[in-house]
CSV table of C-alpha atoms and ligand atoms in Angstrom, one decimal:
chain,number,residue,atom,x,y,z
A,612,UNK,CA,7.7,-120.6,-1.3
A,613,UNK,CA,6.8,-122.0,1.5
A,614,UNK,CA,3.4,-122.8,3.2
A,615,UNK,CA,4.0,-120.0,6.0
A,616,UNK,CA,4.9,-117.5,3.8
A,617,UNK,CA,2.2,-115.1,2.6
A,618,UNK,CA,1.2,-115.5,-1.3
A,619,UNK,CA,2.1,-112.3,-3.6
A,620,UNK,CA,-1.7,-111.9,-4.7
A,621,UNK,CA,-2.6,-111.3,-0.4
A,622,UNK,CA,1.0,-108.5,-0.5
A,623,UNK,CA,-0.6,-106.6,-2.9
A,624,UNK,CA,-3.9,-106.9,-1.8
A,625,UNK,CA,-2.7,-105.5,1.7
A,626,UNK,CA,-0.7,-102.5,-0.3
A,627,UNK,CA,-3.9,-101.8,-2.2
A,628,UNK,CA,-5.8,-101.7,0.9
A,629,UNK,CA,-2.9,-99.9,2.8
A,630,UNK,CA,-2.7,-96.9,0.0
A,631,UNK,CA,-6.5,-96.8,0.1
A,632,UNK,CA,-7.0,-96.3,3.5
A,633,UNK,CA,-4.1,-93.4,3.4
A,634,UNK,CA,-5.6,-91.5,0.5
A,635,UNK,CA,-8.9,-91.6,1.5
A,636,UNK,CA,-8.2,-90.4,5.0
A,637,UNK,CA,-8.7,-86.9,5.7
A,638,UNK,CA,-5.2,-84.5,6.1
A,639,UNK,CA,-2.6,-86.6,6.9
A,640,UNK,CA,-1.4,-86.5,10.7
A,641,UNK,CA,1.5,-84.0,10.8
A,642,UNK,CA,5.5,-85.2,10.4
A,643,UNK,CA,6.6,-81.9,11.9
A,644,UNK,CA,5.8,-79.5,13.7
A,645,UNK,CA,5.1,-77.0,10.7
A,646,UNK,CA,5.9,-76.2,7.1
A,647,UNK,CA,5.8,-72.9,6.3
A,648,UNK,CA,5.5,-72.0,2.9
A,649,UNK,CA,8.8,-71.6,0.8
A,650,UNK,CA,8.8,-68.1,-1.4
A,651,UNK,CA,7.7,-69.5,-4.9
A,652,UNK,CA,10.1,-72.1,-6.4
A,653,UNK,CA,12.5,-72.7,-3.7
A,654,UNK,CA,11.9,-75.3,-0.3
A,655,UNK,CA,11.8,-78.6,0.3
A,656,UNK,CA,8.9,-81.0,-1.0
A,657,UNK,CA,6.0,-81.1,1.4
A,658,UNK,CA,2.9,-83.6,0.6
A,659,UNK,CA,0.1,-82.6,0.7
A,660,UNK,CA,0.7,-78.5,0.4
A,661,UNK,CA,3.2,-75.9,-1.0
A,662,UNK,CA,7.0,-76.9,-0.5
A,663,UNK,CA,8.4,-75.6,2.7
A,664,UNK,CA,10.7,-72.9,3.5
A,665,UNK,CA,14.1,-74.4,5.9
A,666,UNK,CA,13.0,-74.3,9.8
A,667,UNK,CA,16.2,-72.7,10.4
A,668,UNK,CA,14.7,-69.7,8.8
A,669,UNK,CA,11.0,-70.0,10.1
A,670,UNK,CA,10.8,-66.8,12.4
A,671,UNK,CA,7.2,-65.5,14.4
A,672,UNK,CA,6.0,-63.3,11.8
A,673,UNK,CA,5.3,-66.7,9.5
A,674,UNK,CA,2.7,-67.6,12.0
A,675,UNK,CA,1.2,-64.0,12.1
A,676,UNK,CA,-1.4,-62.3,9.7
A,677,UNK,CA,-2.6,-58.9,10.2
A,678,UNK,CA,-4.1,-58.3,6.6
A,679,UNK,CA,-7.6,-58.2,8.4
A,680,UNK,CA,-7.6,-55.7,10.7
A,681,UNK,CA,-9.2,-53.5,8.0
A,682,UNK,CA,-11.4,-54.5,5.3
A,683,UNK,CA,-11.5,-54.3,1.6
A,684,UNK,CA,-13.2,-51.8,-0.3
A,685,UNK,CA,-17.0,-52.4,-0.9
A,686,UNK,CA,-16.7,-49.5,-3.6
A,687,UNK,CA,-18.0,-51.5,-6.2
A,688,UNK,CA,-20.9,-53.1,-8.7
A,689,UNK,CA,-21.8,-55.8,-6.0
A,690,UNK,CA,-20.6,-53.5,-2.9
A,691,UNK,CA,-18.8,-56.2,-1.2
A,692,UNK,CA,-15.1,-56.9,-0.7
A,693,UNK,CA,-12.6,-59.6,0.0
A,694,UNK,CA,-9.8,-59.7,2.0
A,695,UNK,CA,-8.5,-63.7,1.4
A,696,UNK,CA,-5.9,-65.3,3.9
A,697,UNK,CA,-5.6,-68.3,2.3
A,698,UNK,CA,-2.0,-70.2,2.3
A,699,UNK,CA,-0.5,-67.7,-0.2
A,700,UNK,CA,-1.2,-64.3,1.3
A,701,UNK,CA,-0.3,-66.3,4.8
A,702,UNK,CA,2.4,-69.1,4.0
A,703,UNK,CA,2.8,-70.2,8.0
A,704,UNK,CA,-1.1,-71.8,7.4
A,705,UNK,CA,1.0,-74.5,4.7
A,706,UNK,CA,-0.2,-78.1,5.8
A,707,UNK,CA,-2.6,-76.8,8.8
A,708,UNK,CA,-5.3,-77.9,7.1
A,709,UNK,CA,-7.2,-74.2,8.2
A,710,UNK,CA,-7.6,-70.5,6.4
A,711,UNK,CA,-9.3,-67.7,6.6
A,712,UNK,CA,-11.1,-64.6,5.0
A,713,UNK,CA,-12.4,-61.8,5.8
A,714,UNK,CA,-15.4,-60.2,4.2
A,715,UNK,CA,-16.7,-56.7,4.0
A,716,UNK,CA,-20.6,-56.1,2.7
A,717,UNK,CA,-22.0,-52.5,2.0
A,718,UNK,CA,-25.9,-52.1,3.2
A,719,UNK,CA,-27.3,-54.2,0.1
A,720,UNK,CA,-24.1,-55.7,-0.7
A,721,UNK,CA,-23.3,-59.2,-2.2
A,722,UNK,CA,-20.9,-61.9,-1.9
A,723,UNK,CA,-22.2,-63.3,-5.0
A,724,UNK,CA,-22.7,-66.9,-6.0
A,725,UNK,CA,-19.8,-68.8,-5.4
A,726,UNK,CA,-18.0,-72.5,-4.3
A,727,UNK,CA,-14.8,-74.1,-2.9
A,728,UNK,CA,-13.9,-77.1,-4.2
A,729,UNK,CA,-11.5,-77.9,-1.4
A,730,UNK,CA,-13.3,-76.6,2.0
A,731,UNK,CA,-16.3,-76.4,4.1
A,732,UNK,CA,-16.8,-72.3,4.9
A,733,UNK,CA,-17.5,-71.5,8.3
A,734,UNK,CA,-19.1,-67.7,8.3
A,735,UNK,CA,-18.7,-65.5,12.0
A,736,UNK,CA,-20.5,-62.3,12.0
A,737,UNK,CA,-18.6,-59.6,13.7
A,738,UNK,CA,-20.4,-56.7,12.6
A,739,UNK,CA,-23.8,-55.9,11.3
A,740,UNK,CA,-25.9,-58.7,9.4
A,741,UNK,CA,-26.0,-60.7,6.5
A,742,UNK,CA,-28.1,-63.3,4.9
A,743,UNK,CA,-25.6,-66.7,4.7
A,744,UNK,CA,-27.5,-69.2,2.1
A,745,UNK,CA,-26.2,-72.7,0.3
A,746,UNK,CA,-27.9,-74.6,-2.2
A,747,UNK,CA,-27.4,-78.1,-1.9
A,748,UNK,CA,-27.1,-81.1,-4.8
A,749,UNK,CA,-30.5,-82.1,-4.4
A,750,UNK,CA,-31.6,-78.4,-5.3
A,751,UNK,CA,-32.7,-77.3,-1.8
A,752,UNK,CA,-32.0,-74.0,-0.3
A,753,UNK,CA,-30.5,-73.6,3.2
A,754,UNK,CA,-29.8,-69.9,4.6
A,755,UNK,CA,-30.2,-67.4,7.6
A,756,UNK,CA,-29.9,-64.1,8.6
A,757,UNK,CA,-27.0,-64.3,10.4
A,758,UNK,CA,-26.3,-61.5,13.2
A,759,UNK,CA,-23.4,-60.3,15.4
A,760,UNK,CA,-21.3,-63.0,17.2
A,761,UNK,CA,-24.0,-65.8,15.2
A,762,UNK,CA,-22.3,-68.1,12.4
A,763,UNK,CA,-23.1,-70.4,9.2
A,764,UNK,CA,-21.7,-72.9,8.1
A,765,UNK,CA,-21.4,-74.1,4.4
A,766,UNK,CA,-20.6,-77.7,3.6
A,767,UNK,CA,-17.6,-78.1,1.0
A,768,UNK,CA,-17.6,-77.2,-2.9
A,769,UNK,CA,-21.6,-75.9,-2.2
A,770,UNK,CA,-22.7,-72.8,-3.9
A,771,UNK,CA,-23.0,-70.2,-1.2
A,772,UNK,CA,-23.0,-66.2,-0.7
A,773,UNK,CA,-23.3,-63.6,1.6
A,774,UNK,CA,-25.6,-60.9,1.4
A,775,UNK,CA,-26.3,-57.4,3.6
A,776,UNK,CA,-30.1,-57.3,4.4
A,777,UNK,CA,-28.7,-54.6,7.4
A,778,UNK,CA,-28.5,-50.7,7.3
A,779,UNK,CA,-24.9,-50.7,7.8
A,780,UNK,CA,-21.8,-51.9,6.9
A,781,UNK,CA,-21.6,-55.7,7.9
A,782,UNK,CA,-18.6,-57.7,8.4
A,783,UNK,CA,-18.0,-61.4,8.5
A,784,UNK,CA,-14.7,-63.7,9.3
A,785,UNK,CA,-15.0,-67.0,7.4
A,786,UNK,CA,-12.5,-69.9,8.3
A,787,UNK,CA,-12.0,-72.6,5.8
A,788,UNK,CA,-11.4,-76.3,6.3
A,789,UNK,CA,-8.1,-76.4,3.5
A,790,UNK,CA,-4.9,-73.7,3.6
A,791,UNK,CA,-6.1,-73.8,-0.1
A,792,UNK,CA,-9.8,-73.5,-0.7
A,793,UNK,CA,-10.2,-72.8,-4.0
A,794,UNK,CA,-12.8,-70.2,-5.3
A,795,UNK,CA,-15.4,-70.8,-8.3
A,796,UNK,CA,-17.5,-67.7,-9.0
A,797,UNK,CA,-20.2,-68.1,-11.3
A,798,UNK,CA,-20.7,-64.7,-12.4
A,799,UNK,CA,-17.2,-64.2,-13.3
A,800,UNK,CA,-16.6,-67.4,-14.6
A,801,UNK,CA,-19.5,-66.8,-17.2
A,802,UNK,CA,-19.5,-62.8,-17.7
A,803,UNK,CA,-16.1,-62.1,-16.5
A,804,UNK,CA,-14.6,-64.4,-19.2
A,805,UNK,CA,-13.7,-64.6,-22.4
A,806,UNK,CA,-16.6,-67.6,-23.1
A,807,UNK,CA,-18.2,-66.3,-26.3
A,808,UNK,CA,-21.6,-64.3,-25.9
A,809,UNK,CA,-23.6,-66.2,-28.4
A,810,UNK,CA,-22.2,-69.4,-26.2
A,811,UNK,CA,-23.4,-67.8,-22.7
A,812,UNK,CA,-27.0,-67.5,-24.1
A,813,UNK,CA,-27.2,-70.8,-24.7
A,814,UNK,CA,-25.7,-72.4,-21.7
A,815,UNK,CA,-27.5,-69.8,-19.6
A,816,UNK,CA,-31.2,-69.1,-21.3
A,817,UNK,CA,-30.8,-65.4,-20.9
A,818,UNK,CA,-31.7,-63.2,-23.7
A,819,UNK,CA,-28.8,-61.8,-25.6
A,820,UNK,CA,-29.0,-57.9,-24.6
A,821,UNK,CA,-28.6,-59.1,-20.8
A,822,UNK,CA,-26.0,-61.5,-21.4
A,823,UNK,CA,-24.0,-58.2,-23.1
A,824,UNK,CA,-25.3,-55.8,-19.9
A,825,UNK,CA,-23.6,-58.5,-17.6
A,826,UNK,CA,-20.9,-58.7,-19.7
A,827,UNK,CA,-20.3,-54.9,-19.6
A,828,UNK,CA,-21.2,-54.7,-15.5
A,829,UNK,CA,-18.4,-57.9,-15.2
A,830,UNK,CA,-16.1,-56.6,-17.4
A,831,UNK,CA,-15.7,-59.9,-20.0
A,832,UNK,CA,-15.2,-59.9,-23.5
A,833,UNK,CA,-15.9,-62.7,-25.9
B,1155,GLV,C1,-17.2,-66.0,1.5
B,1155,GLV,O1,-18.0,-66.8,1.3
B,1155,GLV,C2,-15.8,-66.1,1.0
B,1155,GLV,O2,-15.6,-67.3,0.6
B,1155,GLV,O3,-15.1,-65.2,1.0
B,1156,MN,MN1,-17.2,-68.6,0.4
């Protein structure tokens, strides 16, 4: 080897560096101009996101989402509902790095207690009110009552929910900073499941004859 020539140890210390700085960017700048998502198990690889479908056979109605022009039912225990337009109800959002939900809050309603791992939440109020709150990981609570044409916004994988301190129906848009947000909700994941009862109590502190109520009003077994 000669004196000019770069030693191995400096390559793969500039690889190292070189993959490091491209994973811990944020989304990747774009290599096309979209990638919409491919019906499940067919398309071409796409990285980061759901394979996409050919361009050839990309047509407008990939790029269009009219799911939330109504609302969900709020006919329910919390009197809320959920219309999600993440990248599988909408596969033209693949590899845009945005989604978005829509949610729909009876007077009294709740959104309860929930987090996604891969977004920050932006909420829009479009009708009525709602109180918007986050806890953060130091244990302080951030929230407001958040009115017609006012937003929130909750930083990603914080637990967060919506609730209706209004008289009326309320209705809020919230856009997401992934295609893919992902959705943790405590009460379902410790009532709704099939975690064992006697396990709950511990892990929760509640007394046993609420831990079977919530597991009744949720609908879990175990
Ligand atoms: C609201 O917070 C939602 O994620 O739907
Ligand atoms: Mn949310």
């Amino acid at each position: 080897m000669s004196s000019n020539e770069p030693s191995p140890s400096l390559l793969l210390l500039l690889v190292v560096l070189l993959l490091s700085w491209t994973l811990c960017r944020g989304d990747p700048e774009p290599v096309q101009d979209f990638c919409v998502a491919a019906p499940h198990g067919s398309g071409e690889l796409a990285f980061p996101g759901l394979p996409c479908k050919p361009s050839s056979s990309v047509v407008s109605d990939d790029f269009f989402f009219a799911a939330h022009a109504r609302g969900a039912s709020t006919d329910n225990a919390m009197g809320s509902g959920v219309t999600p337009g993440n990248v599988e109800a909408f596969p033209g959002l693949n590899t845009l790095g945005v989604s978005i939900n829509r949610v729909d809050l009876a007077p009294g309603g709740v959104n309860p207690l929930h987090s996604h791992p891969r977004a920050a939440e932006l909420v829009h109020v479009v009708v009525g009110e709602m109180l918007v709150g986050f806890v953060s990981t130091e244990g302080r609570f951030y929230s407001k009552v958040v009115r017609e044409g006012e937003s929130f916004v909750i930083p990603r994988g914080l637990m967060h929910f919506q609730y209706n301190v209004g008289r009326e129906t309320a209705v809020g848009i919230a856009a997401y900073s992934s295609p893919n947000p992902g959705l943790l909700i405590i009460d379902f994941a410790v009532f709704k499941s099939t975690l064992a009862a006697d396990v709950v109590e511990k892990i929760t502190f509640l007394q046993q004859a609420e831990v079977k109520r919530l597991k009744g009003v949720f609908g879990g077994s175990g």
